[in-house]
Short mmCIF file of C-alpha atoms and ligand atoms in Angstrom, two decimals:
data_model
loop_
_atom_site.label_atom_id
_atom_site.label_comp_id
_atom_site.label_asym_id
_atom_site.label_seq_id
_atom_site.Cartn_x
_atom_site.Cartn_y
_atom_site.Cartn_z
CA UNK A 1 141.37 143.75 125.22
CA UNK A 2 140.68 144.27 121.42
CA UNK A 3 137.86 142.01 120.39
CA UNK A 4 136.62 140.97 123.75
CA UNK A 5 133.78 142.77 124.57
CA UNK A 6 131.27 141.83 126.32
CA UNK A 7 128.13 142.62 125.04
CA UNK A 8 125.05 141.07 126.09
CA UNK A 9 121.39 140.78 125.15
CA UNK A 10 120.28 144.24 125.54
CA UNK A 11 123.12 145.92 124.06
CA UNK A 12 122.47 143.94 121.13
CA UNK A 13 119.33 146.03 120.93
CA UNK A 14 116.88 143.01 122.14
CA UNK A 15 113.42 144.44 123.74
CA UNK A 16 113.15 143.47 127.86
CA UNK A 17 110.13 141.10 126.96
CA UNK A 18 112.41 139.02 124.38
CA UNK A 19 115.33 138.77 126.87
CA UNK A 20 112.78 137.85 129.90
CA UNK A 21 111.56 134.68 127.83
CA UNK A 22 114.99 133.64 126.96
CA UNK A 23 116.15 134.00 130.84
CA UNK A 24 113.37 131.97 131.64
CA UNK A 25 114.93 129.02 129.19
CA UNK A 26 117.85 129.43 130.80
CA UNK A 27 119.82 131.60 128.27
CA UNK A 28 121.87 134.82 129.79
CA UNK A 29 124.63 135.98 127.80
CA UNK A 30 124.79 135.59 123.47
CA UNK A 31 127.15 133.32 121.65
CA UNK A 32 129.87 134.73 119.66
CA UNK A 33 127.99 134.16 116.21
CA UNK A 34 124.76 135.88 118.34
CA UNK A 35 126.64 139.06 118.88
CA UNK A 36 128.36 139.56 115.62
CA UNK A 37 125.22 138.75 113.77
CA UNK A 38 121.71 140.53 115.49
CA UNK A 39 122.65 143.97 115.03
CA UNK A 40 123.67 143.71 111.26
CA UNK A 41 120.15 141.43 111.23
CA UNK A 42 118.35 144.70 112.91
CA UNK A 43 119.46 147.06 110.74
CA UNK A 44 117.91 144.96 107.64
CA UNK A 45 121.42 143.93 106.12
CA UNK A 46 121.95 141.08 104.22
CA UNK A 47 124.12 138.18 105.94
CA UNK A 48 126.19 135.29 105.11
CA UNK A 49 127.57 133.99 108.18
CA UNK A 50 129.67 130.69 109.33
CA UNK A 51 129.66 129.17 112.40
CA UNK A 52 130.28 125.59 113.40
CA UNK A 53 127.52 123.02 114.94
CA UNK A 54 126.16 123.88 118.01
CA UNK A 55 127.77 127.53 118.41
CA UNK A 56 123.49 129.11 118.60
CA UNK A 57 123.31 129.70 114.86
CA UNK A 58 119.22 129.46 115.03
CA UNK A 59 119.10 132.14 117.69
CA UNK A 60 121.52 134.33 115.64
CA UNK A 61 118.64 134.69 113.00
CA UNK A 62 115.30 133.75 115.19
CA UNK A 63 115.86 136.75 117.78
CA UNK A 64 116.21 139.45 115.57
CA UNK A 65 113.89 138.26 113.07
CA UNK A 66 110.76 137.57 115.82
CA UNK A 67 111.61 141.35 116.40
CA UNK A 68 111.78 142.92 112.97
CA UNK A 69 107.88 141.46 112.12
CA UNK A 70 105.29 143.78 112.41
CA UNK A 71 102.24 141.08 113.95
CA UNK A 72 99.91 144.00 113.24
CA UNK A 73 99.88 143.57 109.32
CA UNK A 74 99.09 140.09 108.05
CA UNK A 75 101.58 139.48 105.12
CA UNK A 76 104.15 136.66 105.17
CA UNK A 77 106.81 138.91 106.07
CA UNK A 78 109.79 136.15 106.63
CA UNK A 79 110.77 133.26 105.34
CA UNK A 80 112.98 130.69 106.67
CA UNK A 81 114.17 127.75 104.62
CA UNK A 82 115.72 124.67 105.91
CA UNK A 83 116.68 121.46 104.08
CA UNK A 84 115.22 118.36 106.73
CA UNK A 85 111.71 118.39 108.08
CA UNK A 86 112.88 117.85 111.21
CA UNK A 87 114.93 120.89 111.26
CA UNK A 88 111.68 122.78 110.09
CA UNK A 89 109.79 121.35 113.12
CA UNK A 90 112.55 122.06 115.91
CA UNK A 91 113.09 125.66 114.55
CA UNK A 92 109.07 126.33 114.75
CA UNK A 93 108.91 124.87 118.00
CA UNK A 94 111.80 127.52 118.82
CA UNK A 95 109.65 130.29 117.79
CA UNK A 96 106.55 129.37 118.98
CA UNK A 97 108.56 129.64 122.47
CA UNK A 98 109.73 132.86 121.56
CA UNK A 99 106.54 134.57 120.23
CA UNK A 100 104.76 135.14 123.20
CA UNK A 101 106.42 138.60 123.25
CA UNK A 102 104.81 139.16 119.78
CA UNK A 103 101.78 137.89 118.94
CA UNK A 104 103.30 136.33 115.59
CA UNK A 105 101.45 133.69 113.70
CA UNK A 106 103.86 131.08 112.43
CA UNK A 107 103.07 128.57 109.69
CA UNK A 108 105.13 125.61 109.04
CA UNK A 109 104.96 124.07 105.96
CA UNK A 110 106.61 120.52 104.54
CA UNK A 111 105.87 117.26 102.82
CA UNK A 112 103.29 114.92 104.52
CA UNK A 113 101.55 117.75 106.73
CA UNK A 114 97.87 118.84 105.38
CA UNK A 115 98.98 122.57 105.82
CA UNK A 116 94.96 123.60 104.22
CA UNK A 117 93.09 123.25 107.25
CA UNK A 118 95.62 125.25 108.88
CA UNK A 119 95.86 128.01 106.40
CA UNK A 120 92.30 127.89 106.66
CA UNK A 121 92.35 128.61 110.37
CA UNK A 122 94.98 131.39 110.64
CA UNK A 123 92.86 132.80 107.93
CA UNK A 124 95.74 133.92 105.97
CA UNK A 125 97.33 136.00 108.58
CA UNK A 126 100.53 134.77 108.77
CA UNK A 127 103.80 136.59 108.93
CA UNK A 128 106.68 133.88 109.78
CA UNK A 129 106.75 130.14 107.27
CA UNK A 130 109.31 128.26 108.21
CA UNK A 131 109.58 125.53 105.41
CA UNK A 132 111.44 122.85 103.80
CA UNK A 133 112.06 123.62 99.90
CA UNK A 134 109.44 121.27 97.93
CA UNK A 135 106.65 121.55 99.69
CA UNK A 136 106.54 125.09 99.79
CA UNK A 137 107.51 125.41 95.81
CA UNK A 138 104.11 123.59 95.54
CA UNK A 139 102.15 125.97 97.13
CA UNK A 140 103.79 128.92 95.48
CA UNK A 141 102.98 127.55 92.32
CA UNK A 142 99.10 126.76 92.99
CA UNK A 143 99.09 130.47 94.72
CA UNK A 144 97.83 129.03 98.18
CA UNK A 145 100.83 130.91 99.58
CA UNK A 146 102.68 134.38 98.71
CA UNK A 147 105.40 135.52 99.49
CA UNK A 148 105.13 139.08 96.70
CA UNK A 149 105.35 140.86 100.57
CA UNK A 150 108.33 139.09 101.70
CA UNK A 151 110.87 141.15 103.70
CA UNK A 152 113.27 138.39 105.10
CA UNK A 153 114.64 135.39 103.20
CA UNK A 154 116.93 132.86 105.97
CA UNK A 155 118.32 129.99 104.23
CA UNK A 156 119.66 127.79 107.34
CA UNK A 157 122.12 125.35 106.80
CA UNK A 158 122.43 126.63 103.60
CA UNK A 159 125.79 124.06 102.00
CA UNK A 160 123.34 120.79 103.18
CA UNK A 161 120.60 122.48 100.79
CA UNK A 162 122.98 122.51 97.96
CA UNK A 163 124.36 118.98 98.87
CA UNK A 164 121.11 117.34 98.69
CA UNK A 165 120.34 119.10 95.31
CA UNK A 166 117.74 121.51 96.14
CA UNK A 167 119.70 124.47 94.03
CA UNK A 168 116.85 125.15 91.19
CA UNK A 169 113.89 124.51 94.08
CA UNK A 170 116.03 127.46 96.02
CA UNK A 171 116.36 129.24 93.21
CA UNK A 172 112.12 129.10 92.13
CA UNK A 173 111.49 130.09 95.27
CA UNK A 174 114.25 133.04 95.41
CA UNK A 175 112.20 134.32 92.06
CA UNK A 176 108.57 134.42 93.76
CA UNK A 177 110.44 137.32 96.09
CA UNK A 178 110.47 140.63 95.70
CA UNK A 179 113.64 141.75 94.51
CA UNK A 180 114.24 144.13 97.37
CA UNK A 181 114.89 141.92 100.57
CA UNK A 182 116.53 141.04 103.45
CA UNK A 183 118.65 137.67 102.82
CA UNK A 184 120.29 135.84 105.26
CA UNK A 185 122.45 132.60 104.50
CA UNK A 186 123.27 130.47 107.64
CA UNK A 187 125.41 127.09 107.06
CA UNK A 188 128.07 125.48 109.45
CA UNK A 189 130.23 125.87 106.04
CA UNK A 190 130.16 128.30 103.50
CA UNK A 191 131.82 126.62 100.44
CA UNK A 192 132.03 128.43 97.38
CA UNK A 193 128.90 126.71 95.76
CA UNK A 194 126.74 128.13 98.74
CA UNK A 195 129.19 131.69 98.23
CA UNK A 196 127.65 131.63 94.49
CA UNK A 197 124.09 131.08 95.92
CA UNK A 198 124.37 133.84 98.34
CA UNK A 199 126.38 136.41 95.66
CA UNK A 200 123.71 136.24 93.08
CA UNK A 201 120.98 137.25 95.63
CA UNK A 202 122.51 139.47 98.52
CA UNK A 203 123.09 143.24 98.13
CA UNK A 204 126.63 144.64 99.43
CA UNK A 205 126.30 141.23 102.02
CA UNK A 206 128.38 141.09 105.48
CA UNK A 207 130.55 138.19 106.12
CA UNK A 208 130.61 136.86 109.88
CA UNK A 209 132.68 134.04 110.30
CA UNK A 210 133.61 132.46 113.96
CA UNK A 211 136.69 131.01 113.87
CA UNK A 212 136.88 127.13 114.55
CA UNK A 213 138.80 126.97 117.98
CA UNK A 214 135.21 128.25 119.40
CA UNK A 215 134.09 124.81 118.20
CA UNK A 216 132.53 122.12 121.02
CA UNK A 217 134.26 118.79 119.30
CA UNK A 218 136.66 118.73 122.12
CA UNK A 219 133.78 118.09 124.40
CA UNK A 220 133.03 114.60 122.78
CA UNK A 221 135.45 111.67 123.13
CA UNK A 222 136.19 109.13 120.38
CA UNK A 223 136.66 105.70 119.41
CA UNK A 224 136.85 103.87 116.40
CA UNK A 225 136.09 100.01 116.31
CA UNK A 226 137.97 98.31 113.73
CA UNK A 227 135.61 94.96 112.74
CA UNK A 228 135.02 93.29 109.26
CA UNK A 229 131.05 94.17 107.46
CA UNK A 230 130.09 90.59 108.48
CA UNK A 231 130.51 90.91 112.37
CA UNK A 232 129.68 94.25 112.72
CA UNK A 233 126.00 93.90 113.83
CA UNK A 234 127.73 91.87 117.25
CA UNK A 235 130.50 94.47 117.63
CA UNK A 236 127.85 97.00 118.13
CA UNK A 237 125.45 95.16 120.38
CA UNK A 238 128.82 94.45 122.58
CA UNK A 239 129.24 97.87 122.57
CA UNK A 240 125.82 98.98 123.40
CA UNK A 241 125.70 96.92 126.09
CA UNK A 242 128.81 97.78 127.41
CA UNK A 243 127.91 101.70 127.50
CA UNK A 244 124.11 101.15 127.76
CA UNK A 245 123.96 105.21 126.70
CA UNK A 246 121.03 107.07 128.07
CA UNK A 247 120.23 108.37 124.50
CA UNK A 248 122.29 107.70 121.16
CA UNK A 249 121.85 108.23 117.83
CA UNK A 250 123.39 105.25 115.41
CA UNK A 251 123.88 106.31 111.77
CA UNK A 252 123.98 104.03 108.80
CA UNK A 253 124.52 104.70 105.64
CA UNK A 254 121.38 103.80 103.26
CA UNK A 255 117.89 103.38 104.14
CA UNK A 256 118.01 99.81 103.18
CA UNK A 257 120.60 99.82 105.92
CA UNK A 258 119.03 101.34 108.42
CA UNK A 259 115.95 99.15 107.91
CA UNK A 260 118.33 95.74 108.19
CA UNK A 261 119.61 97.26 111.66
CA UNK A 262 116.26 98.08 113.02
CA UNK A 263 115.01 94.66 112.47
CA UNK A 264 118.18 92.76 114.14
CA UNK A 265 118.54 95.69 117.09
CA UNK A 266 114.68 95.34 117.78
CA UNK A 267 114.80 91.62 117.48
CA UNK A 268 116.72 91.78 119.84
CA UNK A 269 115.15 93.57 122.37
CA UNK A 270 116.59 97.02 122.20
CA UNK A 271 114.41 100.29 122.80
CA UNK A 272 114.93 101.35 119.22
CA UNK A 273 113.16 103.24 116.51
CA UNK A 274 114.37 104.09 112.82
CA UNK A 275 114.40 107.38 110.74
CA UNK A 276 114.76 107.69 107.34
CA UNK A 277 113.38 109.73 104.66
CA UNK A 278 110.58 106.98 103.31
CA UNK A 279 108.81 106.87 106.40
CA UNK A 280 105.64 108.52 106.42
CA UNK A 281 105.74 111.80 108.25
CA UNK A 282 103.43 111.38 110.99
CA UNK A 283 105.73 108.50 111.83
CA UNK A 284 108.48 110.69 111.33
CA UNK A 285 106.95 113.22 113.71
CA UNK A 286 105.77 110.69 116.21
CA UNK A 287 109.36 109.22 116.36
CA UNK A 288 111.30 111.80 116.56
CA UNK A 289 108.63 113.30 119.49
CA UNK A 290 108.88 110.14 122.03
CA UNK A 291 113.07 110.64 121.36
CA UNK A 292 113.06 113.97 122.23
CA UNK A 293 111.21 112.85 125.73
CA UNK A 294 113.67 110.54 126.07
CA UNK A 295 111.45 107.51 125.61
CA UNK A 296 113.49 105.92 122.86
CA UNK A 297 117.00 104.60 123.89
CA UNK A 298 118.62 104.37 120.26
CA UNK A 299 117.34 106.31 117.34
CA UNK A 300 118.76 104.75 114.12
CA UNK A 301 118.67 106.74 111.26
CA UNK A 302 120.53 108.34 107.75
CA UNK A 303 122.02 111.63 107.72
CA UNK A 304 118.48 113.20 107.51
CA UNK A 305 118.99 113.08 111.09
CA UNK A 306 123.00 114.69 111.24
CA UNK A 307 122.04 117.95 110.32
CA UNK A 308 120.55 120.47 113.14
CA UNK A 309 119.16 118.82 115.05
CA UNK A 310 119.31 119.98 118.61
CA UNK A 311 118.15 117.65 121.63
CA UNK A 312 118.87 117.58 124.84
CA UNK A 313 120.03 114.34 126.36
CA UNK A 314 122.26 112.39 123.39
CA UNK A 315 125.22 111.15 125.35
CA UNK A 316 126.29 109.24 122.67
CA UNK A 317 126.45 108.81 118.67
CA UNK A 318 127.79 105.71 117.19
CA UNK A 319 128.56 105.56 113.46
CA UNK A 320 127.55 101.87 112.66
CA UNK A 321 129.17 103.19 108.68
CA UNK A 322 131.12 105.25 108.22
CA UNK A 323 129.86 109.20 107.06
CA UNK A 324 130.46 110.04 103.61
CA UNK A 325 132.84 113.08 104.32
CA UNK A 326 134.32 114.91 107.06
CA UNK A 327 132.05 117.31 107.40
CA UNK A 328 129.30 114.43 107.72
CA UNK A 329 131.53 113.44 110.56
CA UNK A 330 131.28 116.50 112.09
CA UNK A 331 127.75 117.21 112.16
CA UNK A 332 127.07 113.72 112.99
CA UNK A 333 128.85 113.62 116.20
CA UNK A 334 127.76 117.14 116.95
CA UNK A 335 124.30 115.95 117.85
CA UNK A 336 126.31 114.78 120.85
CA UNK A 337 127.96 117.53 123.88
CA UNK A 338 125.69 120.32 122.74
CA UNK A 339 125.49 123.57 124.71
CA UNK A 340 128.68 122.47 127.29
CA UNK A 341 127.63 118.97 127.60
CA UNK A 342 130.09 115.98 127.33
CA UNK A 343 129.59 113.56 124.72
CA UNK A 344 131.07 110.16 123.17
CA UNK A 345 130.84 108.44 119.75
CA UNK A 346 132.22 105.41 118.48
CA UNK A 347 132.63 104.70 114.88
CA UNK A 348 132.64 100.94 113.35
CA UNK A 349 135.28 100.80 110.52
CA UNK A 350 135.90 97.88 108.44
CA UNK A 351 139.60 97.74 106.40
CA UNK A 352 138.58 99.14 103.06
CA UNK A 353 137.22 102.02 105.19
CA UNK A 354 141.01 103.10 106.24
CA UNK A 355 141.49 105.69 103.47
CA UNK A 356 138.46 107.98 104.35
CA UNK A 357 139.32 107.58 108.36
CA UNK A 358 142.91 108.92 107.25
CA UNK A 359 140.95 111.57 105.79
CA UNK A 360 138.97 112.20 109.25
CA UNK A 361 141.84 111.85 111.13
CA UNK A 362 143.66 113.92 109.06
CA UNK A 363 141.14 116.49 109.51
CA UNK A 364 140.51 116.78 113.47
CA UNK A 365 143.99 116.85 114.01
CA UNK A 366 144.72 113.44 115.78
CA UNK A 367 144.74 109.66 115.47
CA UNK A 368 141.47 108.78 116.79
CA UNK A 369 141.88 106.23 119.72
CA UNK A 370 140.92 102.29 118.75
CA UNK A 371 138.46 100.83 121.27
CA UNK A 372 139.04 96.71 121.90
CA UNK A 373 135.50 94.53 121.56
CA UNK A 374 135.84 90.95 122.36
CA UNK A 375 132.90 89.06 120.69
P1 ADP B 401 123.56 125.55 115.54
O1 ADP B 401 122.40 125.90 114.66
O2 ADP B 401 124.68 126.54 115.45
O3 ADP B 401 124.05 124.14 115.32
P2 ADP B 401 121.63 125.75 117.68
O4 ADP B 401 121.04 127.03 117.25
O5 ADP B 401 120.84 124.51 117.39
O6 ADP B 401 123.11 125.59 117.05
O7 ADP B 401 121.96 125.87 119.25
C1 ADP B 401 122.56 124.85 119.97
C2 ADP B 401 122.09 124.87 121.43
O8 ADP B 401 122.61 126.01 122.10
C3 ADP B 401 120.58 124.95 121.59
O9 ADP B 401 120.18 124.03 122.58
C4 ADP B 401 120.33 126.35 122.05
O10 ADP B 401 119.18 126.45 122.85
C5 ADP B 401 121.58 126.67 122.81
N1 ADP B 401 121.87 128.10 122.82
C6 ADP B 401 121.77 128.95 121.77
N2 ADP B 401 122.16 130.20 122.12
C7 ADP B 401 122.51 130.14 123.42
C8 ADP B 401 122.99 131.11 124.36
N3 ADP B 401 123.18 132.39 124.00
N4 ADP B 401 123.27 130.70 125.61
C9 ADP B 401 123.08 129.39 125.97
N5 ADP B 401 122.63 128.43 125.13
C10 ADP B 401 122.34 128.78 123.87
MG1 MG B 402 121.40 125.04 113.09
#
């Protein structure tokens, strides 16, 4: 049949050694976005692609990337930009699983990490940064890094770069290139803001798009809880210890938020930890490390934690307020039945809310079932 061929790993021009080590983790066959994407990545052309949450987009630009870098020179040869340090972190811990093949030295590079001592001890050889935009605009400007030998530019989830105004950091950075590069724009939506990004930069680029149906959303089952702002806090401990969920995310709106929720949930007595962006990062990285081993029950955090992020075990993701768009919606609940996994998230409304959950509704197609909490 027309458009249904199977292609796999090596006939996407992947070396044996590259598709042993992904075996290993488990990972046989490439995802739609993976096969329309690593051969136009191979033969150095420039990208925009689209691809919902979840569908392997990291892969799409990782694998062919890890083999277009030559280990044996030492410039920065690639560059990949994302807009959350914890998307920076998960994506280096994705190569540094993958390099073994080729000897690659990988720097990461984002507020709150003391990235001197390290420069200091790769002694400059590095050919792969993977960074978050201000941190590495500060090092570009007091020359501790350059990027004059740049061949690759990735800009992953390029529309949440935009949307949390990092346009003119993007932009500084773009101009401390050499003109003559490989650019690659990632984002599970290319609006035309991120479109006028990519234009300005790319060179005769290729679209790949993956049409929604291939989406996992169906794989996650939802509720909404209607309450009132005042006895939210006891709808959601009702529900919590109804479904006593082996890992779940709850997102709140504001820090402030966030903060007022940790305090009552830890009071009491729930195996909770908060995220936010005015933590300090080692906190940040320590939290975000004992979730991923599954030693935190309930993460509660703002949308620095909606976009990206993929770990293993989330069964469920309860908006305690409600996200500020659809898309937030989306990428919230998609940190829930990743990679064929099931899922569930609830989502606390109270009645002013009922305009933007038409809008949701609206969006996904259905009336999103109402969930009963006695308290
Ligand atoms: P996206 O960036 O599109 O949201 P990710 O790149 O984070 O998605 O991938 C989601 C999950 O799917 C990850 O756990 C990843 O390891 C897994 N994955 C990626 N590609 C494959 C594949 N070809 N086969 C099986 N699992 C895959
Ligand atoms: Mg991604």
């Amino acid at each position: 049949m027309k458009g249904m061929k199977i292609m796999n790993f090596k006939q996407l021009g992947l070396s044996d050694d590259l598709i042993k080590i992904l075996n290993k983790s488990g990972i046989a066959d490439p995802t739609p976005i993976q096969k329309q994407s690593i051969p136009k990545i191979r033969d150095g052309k420039d990208v925009i692609a689209e691809a919902a949450t979840g569908t392997g987009k990291t892969l799409a630009f990782l694998l062919p990337l890890l083999e277009n870098i030559n280990s044996k020179s030492n410039e920065i040869q690639a560059l990949i930009l994302t807009p959350t340090r914890e998307l920076a972190i998960q994506i280096t811990n994705e190569a540094n699983k993958l390099k073994e093949f080729n000897d690659i030295n990988i720097l990461p590079v984002y507020g709150g990490k003391d990235i001197a001592s390290q420069l200091k001890k790769l002694n400059n050889n590095i050919h792969l940064i993977i960074a978050t935009p201000g941190r590495l605009l500060d090092h570009l400007e007091r020359k501790t890094i350059d990027l004059s030998k740049l061949k690759t530019f990735i800009l992953d989830e390029a529309d949440q770069m935009l949307l949390m105004g990092f346009k003119n950091e993007v932009e500084s950075i773009i101009s401390k290139m050499p003109r003559k590069k490989q650019l690659l724009c990632f984002s599970a939506t290319i609006d035309s803001s991120v479109k006028k990004l990519a234009y300005r930069y790319m060179k005769d680029p290729i679209e790949v798009f993956i049409k929604q149906d291939d989406i996992s959303l169906d794989a996650i089952e939802q509720d909404i809880v209607e309450t009132t702002d005042r006895k939210k806090r006891d709808a959601l401990c009702k529900v919590l210890d109804e479904d006593n969920p082996f890992m779940a995310i709850i997102f709140c709106r504001t820090k402030r938020r966030v903060d007022e929720l940790e305090a009552v949930l830890h009071t009491r007595k729930y195996n909770c930890e908060k995220l936010h962006s005015d933590i300090p990062q080692n906190k940040r990285e320590r939290i975000m490390k004992s979730f991923r081993n599954a030693e935190i029950q309930y993460l509660i955090a703002t949308d620095v934690a909606a976009r990206g992020l993929d770990i293993n075990g989330i069964t469920h993701i309860y908006n305690y307020d409600i996200p500020e768009s659809v898309e937030s919606y989306i990428h919230r609940i998609g940190r829930t039945g990743r990679a064929g996994e099931s899922g569930y998230t609830c989502m606390f409304i109270d009645p002013k809310n009922i305009k933007d959950v038409n809008e949701i509704e609206g969006a996904i197609g259905f009336k999103i079932r109402r969930r009963n909490v006695e308290i």
